[in-house]
PDB file of C-alpha atoms in Angstrom:
ATOM      1  CA  MET A   1      -6.313  18.360  12.829  1.00 38.00           C
ATOM      2  CA  PHE A   2      -3.083  19.840  14.062  1.00 37.00           C
ATOM      3  CA  ASN A   3      -2.033  16.799  15.580  1.00 44.00           C
ATOM      4  CA  THR A   4      -2.377  15.073  12.286  1.00 46.00           C
ATOM      5  CA  CYS A   5      -0.237  17.865  10.459  1.00 48.00           C
ATOM      6  CA  ASN A   6       2.315  17.020  13.374  1.00 48.00           C
ATOM      7  CA  THR A   7       2.412  13.360  12.447  1.00 48.00           C
ATOM      8  CA  VAL A   8       2.802  13.972   8.856  1.00 50.00           C
ATOM      9  CA  ILE A   9       6.107  16.444   9.824  1.00 50.00           C
ATOM     10  CA  ILE A  10       7.204  13.957  12.390  1.00 49.00           C
ATOM     11  CA  ILE A  11       7.301  10.999   9.776  1.00 51.00           C
ATOM     12  CA  VAL A  12       8.766  13.123   6.851  1.00 52.00           C
ATOM     13  CA  MET A  13      11.605  14.206   9.403  1.00 53.00           C
ATOM     14  CA  ARG A  14      12.249  10.768  10.660  1.00 52.00           C
ATOM     15  CA  TYR A  15      12.324   9.544   6.936  1.00 51.00           C
ATOM     16  CA  ILE A  16      15.118  12.277   6.209  1.00 55.00           C
ATOM     17  CA  LYS A  17      17.118  11.380   9.242  1.00 54.00           C
ATOM     18  CA  LEU A  18      17.029   7.865   8.226  1.00 54.00           C
ATOM     19  CA  ASN A  19      17.615   8.646   4.578  1.00 59.00           C
ATOM     20  CA  PRO A  20      19.595  11.798   4.542  1.00 57.00           C
ATOM     21  CA  LYS A  21      20.416  11.468   0.754  1.00 55.00           C
ATOM     22  CA  ARG A  22      16.872  11.949  -0.024  1.00 53.00           C
ATOM     23  CA  SER A  23      16.284  15.193   1.998  1.00 52.00           C
ATOM     24  CA  LEU A  24      15.894  17.137  -1.173  1.00 51.00           C
ATOM     25  CA  SER A  25      12.828  14.966  -2.486  1.00 51.00           C
ATOM     26  CA  CYS A  26      11.071  15.437   0.971  1.00 52.00           C
ATOM     27  CA  PHE A  27      11.637  19.175   0.919  1.00 47.00           C
ATOM     28  CA  PHE A  28       8.448  19.606  -1.202  1.00 48.00           C
ATOM     29  CA  LEU A  29       6.276  18.045   1.401  1.00 49.00           C
ATOM     30  CA  LEU A  30       7.578  20.064   4.295  1.00 49.00           C
ATOM     31  CA  PHE A  31       7.376  23.121   2.096  1.00 42.00           C
ATOM     32  CA  SER A  32       3.663  22.517   1.308  1.00 43.00           C
ATOM     33  CA  ILE A  33       2.653  22.013   4.987  1.00 41.00           C
ATOM     34  CA  LEU A  34       4.793  24.969   6.227  1.00 40.00           C
ATOM     35  CA  PHE A  35       5.007  27.747   3.675  1.00 33.00           C
ATOM     36  CA  LEU A  36       2.390  27.272   1.176  1.00 35.00           C
ATOM     37  CA  ASN A  37      -0.678  28.472   3.505  1.00 35.00           C
ATOM     38  CA  ILE A  38      -1.781  24.967   3.415  1.00 32.00           C
ATOM     39  CA  SER A  39      -2.383  24.386   7.217  1.00 30.00           C
ATOM     40  CA  CYS A  40      -3.670  21.101   8.656  1.00 31.00           C
ATOM     41  CA  LYS A  41      -5.332  23.474  11.269  1.00 30.00           C
ATOM     42  CA  TYR A  42      -7.529  24.979   8.558  1.00 27.00           C
ATOM     43  CA  ASN A  43      -7.414  22.669   5.812  1.00 34.00           C
ATOM     44  CA  SER A  44      -8.534  19.132   6.467  1.00 35.00           C
ATOM     45  CA  SER A  45      -6.548  17.861   3.666  1.00 48.00           C
ATOM     46  CA  PRO A  46      -3.102  19.370   3.066  1.00 52.00           C
ATOM     47  CA  TYR A  47      -2.370  17.561  -0.029  1.00 59.00           C
ATOM     48  CA  ALA A  48      -5.930  17.940  -1.627  1.00 63.00           C
ATOM     49  CA  ASP A  49      -4.848  19.663  -4.620  1.00 76.00           C
ATOM     50  CA  VAL A  50      -1.736  17.651  -5.187  1.00 85.00           C
ATOM     51  CA  THR A  51      -1.920  14.933  -7.786  1.00 90.00           C
ATOM     52  CA  LEU A  52       0.570  12.826  -9.586  1.00 91.00           C
ATOM     53  CA  GLN A  53       0.023  15.023 -12.612  1.00 91.00           C
ATOM     54  CA  THR A  54       0.739  18.329 -10.793  1.00 91.00           C
ATOM     55  CA  LEU A  55       3.413  16.731  -8.897  1.00 89.00           C
ATOM     56  CA  LEU A  56       5.115  15.626 -12.348  1.00 91.00           C
ATOM     57  CA  ALA A  57       4.202  18.939 -14.187  1.00 92.00           C
ATOM     58  CA  PRO A  58       7.593  20.674 -13.727  1.00 93.00           C
ATOM     59  CA  TYR A  59       9.481  17.851 -15.031  1.00 94.00           C
ATOM     60  CA  ASP A  60      10.539  17.258 -18.642  1.00 94.00           C
ATOM     61  CA  LYS A  61       8.938  13.558 -19.475  1.00 93.00           C
ATOM     62  CA  SER A  62      11.214  13.216 -22.467  1.00 94.00           C
ATOM     63  CA  LYS A  63      14.529  13.198 -20.156  1.00 95.00           C
ATOM     64  CA  LEU A  64      12.869  10.419 -17.536  1.00 96.00           C
ATOM     65  CA  THR A  65      12.667   6.930 -18.152  1.00 97.00           C
ATOM     66  CA  PRO A  66       9.222   5.713 -17.665  1.00 96.00           C
ATOM     67  CA  VAL A  67       8.640   3.188 -14.627  1.00 97.00           C
ATOM     68  CA  ASP A  68       5.513   1.367 -13.897  1.00 97.00           C
ATOM     69  CA  VAL A  69       4.390   1.641 -10.042  1.00 98.00           C
ATOM     70  CA  VAL A  70       2.122  -0.432  -7.949  1.00 98.00           C
ATOM     71  CA  ILE A  71       0.804   0.650  -4.558  1.00 98.00           C
ATOM     72  CA  LEU A  72       0.162  -1.883  -1.839  1.00 97.00           C
ATOM     73  CA  SER A  73      -1.719  -0.633   1.084  1.00 96.00           C
ATOM     74  CA  GLY A  74      -3.947  -2.040   3.814  1.00 95.00           C
ATOM     75  CA  GLN A  75      -3.805  -3.325   7.344  1.00 92.00           C
ATOM     76  CA  SER A  76      -1.255  -5.517   8.994  1.00 89.00           C
ATOM     77  CA  ASN A  77      -1.892  -8.451   6.643  1.00 92.00           C
ATOM     78  CA  MET A  78      -0.362  -6.165   3.880  1.00 94.00           C
ATOM     79  CA  ALA A  79       2.719  -5.387   6.242  1.00 90.00           C
ATOM     80  CA  GLY A  80       3.053  -9.164   6.559  1.00 91.00           C
ATOM     81  CA  SER A  81       3.830 -11.731   9.254  1.00 89.00           C
ATOM     82  CA  GLY A  82       5.848 -13.903   6.983  1.00 93.00           C
ATOM     83  CA  ILE A  83       8.905 -15.815   8.647  1.00 93.00           C
ATOM     84  CA  PRO A  84      11.952 -15.808   6.303  1.00 94.00           C
ATOM     85  CA  GLU A  85      13.495 -18.843   7.617  1.00 93.00           C
ATOM     86  CA  GLU A  86       9.926 -20.844   7.209  1.00 95.00           C
ATOM     87  CA  ALA A  87       9.888 -19.365   3.348  1.00 96.00           C
ATOM     88  CA  LYS A  88      12.535 -22.165   2.626  1.00 94.00           C
ATOM     89  CA  GLN A  89       9.931 -24.718   3.130  1.00 95.00           C
ATOM     90  CA  TYR A  90       7.494 -23.080   0.434  1.00 96.00           C
ATOM     91  CA  LEU A  91       9.971 -21.455  -2.102  1.00 96.00           C
ATOM     92  CA  SER A  92      12.050 -23.158  -4.700  1.00 95.00           C
ATOM     93  CA  ALA A  93      16.090 -22.969  -3.984  1.00 95.00           C
ATOM     94  CA  GLU A  94      16.172 -20.384  -6.921  1.00 95.00           C
ATOM     95  CA  GLU A  95      13.318 -18.277  -5.586  1.00 96.00           C
ATOM     96  CA  TYR A  96      14.682 -18.195  -2.113  1.00 96.00           C
ATOM     97  CA  THR A  97      17.975 -17.201  -3.269  1.00 96.00           C
ATOM     98  CA  GLN A  98      16.405 -14.454  -5.328  1.00 95.00           C
ATOM     99  CA  ILE A  99      14.399 -13.171  -2.538  1.00 95.00           C
ATOM    100  CA  SER A 100      17.387 -13.463  -0.128  1.00 95.00           C
ATOM    101  CA  ASN A 101      19.641 -11.159  -2.398  1.00 95.00           C
ATOM    102  CA  GLY A 102      17.079  -8.934  -3.588  1.00 95.00           C
ATOM    103  CA  ILE A 103      14.969  -9.353  -6.906  1.00 95.00           C
ATOM    104  CA  ASP A 104      16.464  -7.730  -9.676  1.00 94.00           C
ATOM    105  CA  GLY A 105      14.003  -5.635 -11.515  1.00 95.00           C
ATOM    106  CA  VAL A 106      11.639  -5.156  -8.638  1.00 97.00           C
ATOM    107  CA  THR A 107      12.236  -2.671  -6.153  1.00 97.00           C
ATOM    108  CA  ILE A 108      10.231  -1.308  -3.170  1.00 96.00           C
ATOM    109  CA  PHE A 109       9.512   1.573  -0.817  1.00 94.00           C
ATOM    110  CA  THR A 110       8.201   0.425   2.387  1.00 91.00           C
ATOM    111  CA  CYS A 111       6.406   2.366   5.291  1.00 87.00           C
ATOM    112  CA  ASN A 112       4.838  -0.087   8.055  1.00 81.00           C
ATOM    113  CA  ASP A 113       2.789   2.037  10.445  1.00 74.00           C
ATOM    114  CA  TYR A 114       1.990  -0.622  12.923  1.00 58.00           C
ATOM    115  CA  VAL A 115       1.281   1.909  15.666  1.00 52.00           C
ATOM    116  CA  ALA A 116      -0.697   4.222  13.332  1.00 52.00           C
ATOM    117  CA  LEU A 117      -0.675   7.973  13.991  1.00 56.00           C
ATOM    118  CA  LYS A 118       1.691   7.854  16.747  1.00 57.00           C
ATOM    119  CA  GLY A 119       4.932   8.841  14.648  1.00 55.00           C
ATOM    120  CA  ASN A 120       6.258   5.272  15.008  1.00 57.00           C
ATOM    121  CA  CYS A 121       6.388   4.313  11.266  1.00 64.00           C
ATOM    122  CA  VAL A 122       8.930   1.861  10.439  1.00 66.00           C
ATOM    123  CA  PHE A 123      10.785   2.458   7.007  1.00 71.00           C
ATOM    124  CA  SER A 124      12.867   0.159   4.901  1.00 75.00           C
ATOM    125  CA  PRO A 125      15.366   1.902   2.793  1.00 79.00           C
ATOM    126  CA  TYR A 126      14.451   1.856  -1.118  1.00 91.00           C
ATOM    127  CA  SER A 127      15.819  -1.445  -2.378  1.00 93.00           C
ATOM    128  CA  ASN A 128      15.171  -4.523  -4.464  1.00 96.00           C
ATOM    129  CA  VAL A 129      12.454  -6.586  -2.961  1.00 96.00           C
ATOM    130  CA  SER A 130      13.717  -8.936  -0.275  1.00 94.00           C
ATOM    131  CA  PHE A 131      12.779 -10.522   2.946  1.00 92.00           C
ATOM    132  CA  LYS A 132      13.459  -7.316   4.788  1.00 83.00           C
ATOM    133  CA  ASN A 133      10.778  -5.258   3.676  1.00 79.00           C
ATOM    134  CA  GLY A 134       7.850  -6.471   6.448  1.00 70.00           C
ATOM    135  CA  SER A 135       7.267  -5.060   9.640  1.00 64.00           C
ATOM    136  CA  PHE A 136      10.486  -4.235  11.691  1.00 59.00           C
ATOM    137  CA  GLY A 137      12.652  -5.510   9.128  1.00 61.00           C
ATOM    138  CA  ASP A 138      12.299  -9.217  10.691  1.00 80.00           C
ATOM    139  CA  LEU A 139       8.963 -10.199   8.639  1.00 88.00           C
ATOM    140  CA  PHE A 140       7.858 -10.091   5.205  1.00 93.00           C
ATOM    141  CA  GLY A 141       4.722  -9.341   3.539  1.00 94.00           C
ATOM    142  CA  PRO A 142       2.813 -10.012   0.164  1.00 96.00           C
ATOM    143  CA  GLU A 143       5.565  -8.120  -1.714  1.00 96.00           C
ATOM    144  CA  VAL A 144       7.711 -11.379  -1.840  1.00 97.00           C
ATOM    145  CA  GLY A 145       5.182 -13.204  -3.684  1.00 97.00           C
ATOM    146  CA  PHE A 146       4.093 -10.471  -5.875  1.00 98.00           C
ATOM    147  CA  ALA A 147       7.938  -9.814  -6.971  1.00 98.00           C
ATOM    148  CA  LEU A 148       8.368 -13.422  -7.730  1.00 97.00           C
ATOM    149  CA  GLU A 149       5.455 -13.563 -10.003  1.00 97.00           C
ATOM    150  CA  CYS A 150       6.785 -10.261 -11.836  1.00 97.00           C
ATOM    151  CA  LYS A 151      10.212 -11.783 -11.952  1.00 96.00           C
ATOM    152  CA  LYS A 152       8.876 -14.881 -13.623  1.00 96.00           C
ATOM    153  CA  ALA A 153       6.889 -12.740 -16.190  1.00 96.00           C
ATOM    154  CA  GLY A 154       9.810 -10.585 -17.143  1.00 96.00           C
ATOM    155  CA  ARG A 155       8.053  -7.428 -15.473  1.00 96.00           C
ATOM    156  CA  SER A 156       9.880  -4.535 -14.039  1.00 96.00           C
ATOM    157  CA  LEU A 157       8.365  -2.225 -11.853  1.00 96.00           C
ATOM    158  CA  VAL A 158       8.441  -0.543  -8.560  1.00 98.00           C
ATOM    159  CA  LEU A 159       6.259  -1.199  -5.393  1.00 98.00           C
ATOM    160  CA  ILE A 160       5.206   1.458  -2.965  1.00 97.00           C
ATOM    161  CA  LYS A 161       3.990  -0.192   0.104  1.00 95.00           C
ATOM    162  CA  TYR A 162       2.157   1.609   3.054  1.00 93.00           C
ATOM    163  CA  SER A 163       0.259  -0.263   5.691  1.00 91.00           C
ATOM    164  CA  ALA A 164      -1.484   0.759   8.898  1.00 89.00           C
ATOM    165  CA  GLY A 165      -2.056  -1.958  11.414  1.00 85.00           C
ATOM    166  CA  GLY A 166      -5.621  -2.209  12.925  1.00 86.00           C
ATOM    167  CA  MET A 167      -7.001   0.601  11.046  1.00 89.00           C
ATOM    168  CA  PRO A 168     -10.745   0.656   9.715  1.00 92.00           C
ATOM    169  CA  MET A 169     -11.674   2.080   6.555  1.00 95.00           C
ATOM    170  CA  ASN A 170     -12.717   5.385   7.839  1.00 92.00           C
ATOM    171  CA  HIS A 171      -9.031   6.177   8.422  1.00 90.00           C
ATOM    172  CA  PHE A 172      -8.119   5.399   4.767  1.00 93.00           C
ATOM    173  CA  LEU A 173     -10.730   7.671   3.523  1.00 91.00           C
ATOM    174  CA  GLU A 174      -9.656  11.348   1.735  1.00 80.00           C
ATOM    175  CA  ASP A 175      -9.208  14.040   4.288  1.00 74.00           C
ATOM    176  CA  ASN A 176      -8.879  11.561   7.195  1.00 79.00           C
ATOM    177  CA  ASP A 177      -5.516  10.964   8.970  1.00 77.00           C
ATOM    178  CA  ILE A 178      -4.300   7.786   7.545  1.00 83.00           C
ATOM    179  CA  SER A 179      -5.070   8.953   4.117  1.00 87.00           C
ATOM    180  CA  ARG A 180      -2.966  12.204   4.439  1.00 84.00           C
ATOM    181  CA  VAL A 181      -0.176  10.406   6.033  1.00 84.00           C
ATOM    182  CA  MET A 182      -0.299   7.549   3.222  1.00 89.00           C
ATOM    183  CA  LYS A 183      -0.684  10.102   0.414  1.00 90.00           C
ATOM    184  CA  GLY A 184       2.327  12.299   1.672  1.00 87.00           C
ATOM    185  CA  TYR A 185       4.491   9.165   1.896  1.00 88.00           C
ATOM    186  CA  ILE A 186       3.466   7.918  -1.608  1.00 92.00           C
ATOM    187  CA  LEU A 187       4.077  11.441  -3.064  1.00 91.00           C
ATOM    188  CA  ASN A 188       7.639  11.672  -1.442  1.00 89.00           C
ATOM    189  CA  CYS A 189       8.464   8.137  -3.017  1.00 93.00           C
ATOM    190  CA  LEU A 190       7.226   9.491  -6.393  1.00 94.00           C
ATOM    191  CA  LEU A 191       9.576  12.380  -6.266  1.00 92.00           C
ATOM    192  CA  GLU A 192      12.383  10.232  -5.169  1.00 93.00           C
ATOM    193  CA  LEU A 193      11.912   8.208  -8.275  1.00 95.00           C
ATOM    194  CA  VAL A 194      12.070  11.574 -10.309  1.00 95.00           C
ATOM    195  CA  ASN A 195      15.321  12.267  -8.931  1.00 93.00           C
ATOM    196  CA  LYS A 196      16.527   9.006  -9.687  1.00 95.00           C
ATOM    197  CA  GLY A 197      15.533   9.606 -13.286  1.00 96.00           C
ATOM    198  CA  TYR A 198      12.401   7.980 -13.603  1.00 96.00           C
ATOM    199  CA  TYR A 199       9.002   9.173 -14.625  1.00 96.00           C
ATOM    200  CA  PRO A 200       6.408   7.224 -12.501  1.00 97.00           C
ATOM    201  CA  ASN A 201       3.367   5.697 -14.104  1.00 96.00           C
ATOM    202  CA  ILE A 202       0.954   4.393 -11.320  1.00 97.00           C
ATOM    203  CA  GLN A 203      -0.762   1.290 -12.736  1.00 97.00           C
ATOM    204  CA  ALA A 204      -2.390  -0.302  -9.802  1.00 98.00           C
ATOM    205  CA  PHE A 205      -3.471  -0.064  -6.284  1.00 98.00           C
ATOM    206  CA  CYS A 206      -3.705  -3.449  -4.224  1.00 98.00           C
ATOM    207  CA  TRP A 207      -5.743  -3.396  -1.230  1.00 98.00           C
ATOM    208  CA  MET A 208      -5.680  -5.935   1.715  1.00 96.00           C
ATOM    209  CA  GLN A 209      -7.927  -4.241   4.242  1.00 95.00           C
ATOM    210  CA  GLY A 210     -11.540  -4.981   5.973  1.00 94.00           C
ATOM    211  CA  GLU A 211     -10.786  -7.075   9.030  1.00 93.00           C
ATOM    212  CA  ASN A 212     -11.368  -3.964  11.426  1.00 93.00           C
ATOM    213  CA  ASP A 213     -14.681  -3.268   9.570  1.00 93.00           C
ATOM    214  CA  CYS A 214     -16.468  -6.442  10.423  1.00 94.00           C
ATOM    215  CA  ASP A 215     -18.506  -5.127  13.067  1.00 94.00           C
ATOM    216  CA  LEU A 216     -22.136  -4.605  11.938  1.00 95.00           C
ATOM    217  CA  PHE A 217     -22.158  -0.826  11.520  1.00 96.00           C
ATOM    218  CA  ASN A 218     -18.882  -0.407   9.379  1.00 95.00           C
ATOM    219  CA  ALA A 219     -19.621  -3.699   7.425  1.00 96.00           C
ATOM    220  CA  ASN A 220     -22.911  -2.213   6.348  1.00 97.00           C
ATOM    221  CA  ASN A 221     -21.144   0.796   5.181  1.00 97.00           C
ATOM    222  CA  TYR A 222     -18.087  -0.705   3.723  1.00 97.00           C
ATOM    223  CA  TYR A 223     -19.590  -0.818   0.087  1.00 98.00           C
ATOM    224  CA  ASN A 224     -19.971   3.186  -0.071  1.00 97.00           C
ATOM    225  CA  LYS A 225     -16.652   3.723   1.862  1.00 97.00           C
ATOM    226  CA  GLU A 226     -14.656   1.616  -0.593  1.00 97.00           C
ATOM    227  CA  CYS A 227     -16.076   3.355  -3.534  1.00 97.00           C
ATOM    228  CA  LEU A 228     -14.905   6.675  -1.953  1.00 96.00           C
ATOM    229  CA  LEU A 229     -11.512   5.115  -1.551  1.00 96.00           C
ATOM    230  CA  ILE A 230     -11.393   4.197  -5.184  1.00 97.00           C
ATOM    231  CA  ASN A 231     -12.435   7.538  -6.269  1.00 96.00           C
ATOM    232  CA  SER A 232      -9.921   9.211  -4.052  1.00 94.00           C
ATOM    233  CA  VAL A 233      -6.649   7.241  -5.122  1.00 95.00           C
ATOM    234  CA  ARG A 234      -7.698   7.537  -8.923  1.00 96.00           C
ATOM    235  CA  LYS A 235      -8.138  11.166  -8.422  1.00 93.00           C
ATOM    236  CA  SER A 236      -4.787  11.551  -6.905  1.00 93.00           C
ATOM    237  CA  PHE A 237      -2.519   8.978  -9.113  1.00 95.00           C
ATOM    238  CA  ASN A 238      -4.287   7.892 -12.139  1.00 95.00           C
ATOM    239  CA  GLU A 239      -7.897   7.789 -13.442  1.00 95.00           C
ATOM    240  CA  LYS A 240      -7.297   4.520 -15.104  1.00 95.00           C
ATOM    241  CA  LEU A 241      -5.763   3.014 -11.950  1.00 96.00           C
ATOM    242  CA  LEU A 242      -6.445  -0.860 -11.390  1.00 98.00           C
ATOM    243  CA  PHE A 243      -7.833  -1.432  -7.912  1.00 98.00           C
ATOM    244  CA  ILE A 244      -7.079  -4.896  -6.788  1.00 98.00           C
ATOM    245  CA  ASP A 245      -8.866  -6.136  -3.570  1.00 98.00           C
ATOM    246  CA  ALA A 246      -8.740  -9.148  -1.514  1.00 97.00           C
ATOM    247  CA  ARG A 247     -11.339 -10.773   0.680  1.00 95.00           C
ATOM    248  CA  VAL A 248     -11.160 -10.903   4.270  1.00 93.00           C
ATOM    249  CA  THR A 249     -10.835 -14.689   5.543  1.00 88.00           C
ATOM    250  CA  ASP A 250     -11.286 -16.457   8.942  1.00 82.00           C
ATOM    251  CA  TRP A 251     -11.918 -13.254  10.882  1.00 82.00           C
ATOM    252  CA  ASP A 252     -14.431 -15.143  12.672  1.00 80.00           C
ATOM    253  CA  LEU A 253     -11.728 -16.922  14.498  1.00 76.00           C
ATOM    254  CA  VAL A 254     -10.829 -13.526  15.953  1.00 82.00           C
ATOM    255  CA  ASP A 255     -14.356 -12.035  16.438  1.00 86.00           C
ATOM    256  CA  PRO A 256     -17.130 -14.888  16.459  1.00 87.00           C
ATOM    257  CA  ASP A 257     -19.560 -11.896  16.136  1.00 88.00           C
ATOM    258  CA  GLY A 258     -18.008 -10.369  13.254  1.00 89.00           C
ATOM    259  CA  HIS A 259     -19.726  -9.767   9.626  1.00 94.00           C
ATOM    260  CA  GLN A 260     -16.850 -10.580   7.243  1.00 93.00           C
ATOM    261  CA  ASP A 261     -19.799 -12.043   4.833  1.00 95.00           C
ATOM    262  CA  ILE A 262     -21.162  -8.344   4.425  1.00 97.00           C
ATOM    263  CA  VAL A 263     -17.743  -6.775   4.103  1.00 97.00           C
ATOM    264  CA  ASN A 264     -17.027  -9.469   1.381  1.00 96.00           C
ATOM    265  CA  LYS A 265     -20.228  -9.146  -0.477  1.00 97.00           C
ATOM    266  CA  ALA A 266     -19.344  -5.179  -0.872  1.00 98.00           C
ATOM    267  CA  LYS A 267     -15.976  -6.076  -2.152  1.00 98.00           C
ATOM    268  CA  GLU A 268     -17.714  -8.454  -4.555  1.00 98.00           C
ATOM    269  CA  LYS A 269     -20.250  -5.958  -5.699  1.00 98.00           C
ATOM    270  CA  ILE A 270     -17.465  -3.477  -6.395  1.00 98.00           C
ATOM    271  CA  ALA A 271     -15.570  -5.917  -8.506  1.00 98.00           C
ATOM    272  CA  GLN A 272     -18.654  -6.891 -10.506  1.00 97.00           C
ATOM    273  CA  GLU A 273     -19.891  -3.453 -11.046  1.00 96.00           C
ATOM    274  CA  GLU A 274     -16.995  -0.922 -11.070  1.00 96.00           C
ATOM    275  CA  ARG A 275     -14.621  -0.353 -13.986  1.00 95.00           C
ATOM    276  CA  LEU A 276     -11.011  -1.769 -13.627  1.00 97.00           C
ATOM    277  CA  CYS A 277     -11.793  -3.224 -10.146  1.00 98.00           C
ATOM    278  CA  TYR A 278     -10.970  -6.846  -9.504  1.00 98.00           C
ATOM    279  CA  LEU A 279     -11.176  -9.010  -6.377  1.00 98.00           C
ATOM    280  CA  ILE A 280      -8.767 -11.860  -5.841  1.00 96.00           C
ATOM    281  CA  ASP A 281      -9.761 -15.091  -4.399  1.00 89.00           C
ATOM    282  CA  SER A 282      -8.745 -15.962  -0.929  1.00 87.00           C
ATOM    283  CA  THR A 283      -9.573 -19.466  -0.897  1.00 84.00           C
ATOM    284  CA  GLY A 284      -7.222 -21.581   0.970  1.00 87.00           C
ATOM    285  CA  LEU A 285      -5.204 -18.887   2.592  1.00 89.00           C
ATOM    286  CA  LYS A 286      -4.586 -19.889   6.206  1.00 87.00           C
ATOM    287  CA  LYS A 287      -3.857 -17.617   9.390  1.00 85.00           C
ATOM    288  CA  ASN A 288      -1.012 -18.184  11.775  1.00 80.00           C
ATOM    289  CA  GLN A 289      -1.984 -20.840  14.542  1.00 76.00           C
ATOM    290  CA  PHE A 290      -0.124 -18.814  16.958  1.00 75.00           C
ATOM    291  CA  ASN A 291      -1.506 -15.386  15.706  1.00 78.00           C
ATOM    292  CA  ILE A 292      -4.842 -15.888  14.205  1.00 79.00           C
ATOM    293  CA  GLY A 293      -5.348 -12.464  12.907  1.00 83.00           C
ATOM    294  CA  HIS A 294      -2.501 -12.787  10.408  1.00 89.00           C
ATOM    295  CA  TYR A 295      -1.571 -14.905   7.579  1.00 91.00           C
ATOM    296  CA  ASP A 296       1.084 -17.584   8.002  1.00 94.00           C
ATOM    297  CA  THR A 297       4.076 -17.633   5.620  1.00 95.00           C
ATOM    298  CA  PRO A 298       3.033 -19.684   3.010  1.00 96.00           C
ATOM    299  CA  SER A 299      -0.216 -17.756   2.599  1.00 95.00           C
ATOM    300  CA  THR A 300       1.450 -14.387   2.868  1.00 95.00           C
ATOM    301  CA  ILE A 301       3.545 -15.587  -0.008  1.00 97.00           C
ATOM    302  CA  GLU A 302       0.491 -16.844  -2.037  1.00 97.00           C
ATOM    303  CA  LEU A 303      -1.342 -13.706  -1.193  1.00 97.00           C
ATOM    304  CA  GLY A 304       1.296 -11.501  -3.096  1.00 97.00           C
ATOM    305  CA  ARG A 305       1.327 -14.025  -5.887  1.00 98.00           C
ATOM    306  CA  ARG A 306      -2.437 -13.733  -6.436  1.00 98.00           C
ATOM    307  CA  PHE A 307      -2.415 -10.061  -6.377  1.00 98.00           C
ATOM    308  CA  ALA A 308       0.298 -10.228  -9.123  1.00 98.00           C
ATOM    309  CA  ARG A 309      -1.430 -12.552 -11.393  1.00 97.00           C
ATOM    310  CA  GLU A 310      -4.496 -10.205 -11.084  1.00 97.00           C
ATOM    311  CA  PHE A 311      -2.329  -7.268 -12.065  1.00 98.00           C
ATOM    312  CA  LEU A 312      -0.545  -8.907 -14.710  1.00 97.00           C
ATOM    313  CA  ALA A 313      -3.705 -10.314 -16.359  1.00 96.00           C
ATOM    314  CA  HIS A 314      -5.124  -6.721 -16.597  1.00 95.00           C
ATOM    315  CA  SER A 315      -2.276  -4.227 -16.617  1.00 89.00           C
ATOM    316  CA  GLU A 316      -2.874  -3.385 -20.244  1.00 76.00           C
ATOM    317  CA  ALA A 317      -6.287  -2.199 -19.303  1.00 60.00           C
ATOM    318  CA  GLY A 318      -4.999   0.393 -16.931  1.00 53.00           C
ATOM    319  CA  LYS A 319      -2.866   1.985 -19.730  1.00 58.00           C
TER     320      LYS A 319
END
């Protein structure tokens, strides 16, 4: 547990180093860990009592401008393996120019944790969505297609992306390692929005994960675990939060003995039975022929578009 606490502190301090103007907004997180008697060593969840509501309680809502927020999270396919040069073939000239310059009206915070829990997060500065919000700044993720669809619909919002490559569901559940890091990062981003004069309203949580749960044991437990995840993020951020999921596809190319069918059936059941839960159709999305665990460039763009269309179709339900 202590190592996890150190990881959170390392990540926040690295974020401050890369973004010194945001140091005040990070103070809350460090203060919570170091001085408020919330110890990782004795309390398995240092942010258990912090929610969006309690975070915003000290601020005068009437003096802030409301802004809608969507969280993008999951494994490395949420981080993305899209190649900017290839994108020219799959976007119109106008869309390519918009993304290259940064899309007006759709901004993003990004933390791609490709070596999860090693203090090796890659942050992209808060900016308009562009090709530079993916892993290591030279690849992009579903945020590109998401932003293009929102721009087309005339919808302005903020994206917060936290991805952790290769992580099974267990790590994302409340009280576990990745969950703490993710929640701490999201809270920090929300405070940054407040410091910029905005009052954040988290509308949706888009989830691209499940590949590393395709072994038989984890697949059989995926339904219960995803229900726990949904309850956790809603408790933390918004009880009416939309949960938008995506099917796992072609994982049998990586693991012929895997059980993506069981994982996908769990996702389908949740979308059918749970309130404000939706599942996008992954039909036709293709993996990179040189990297069969990850979507290729056009599929990365299309994945983001599909997430956005589902969000736009149901966003009023979450208000």
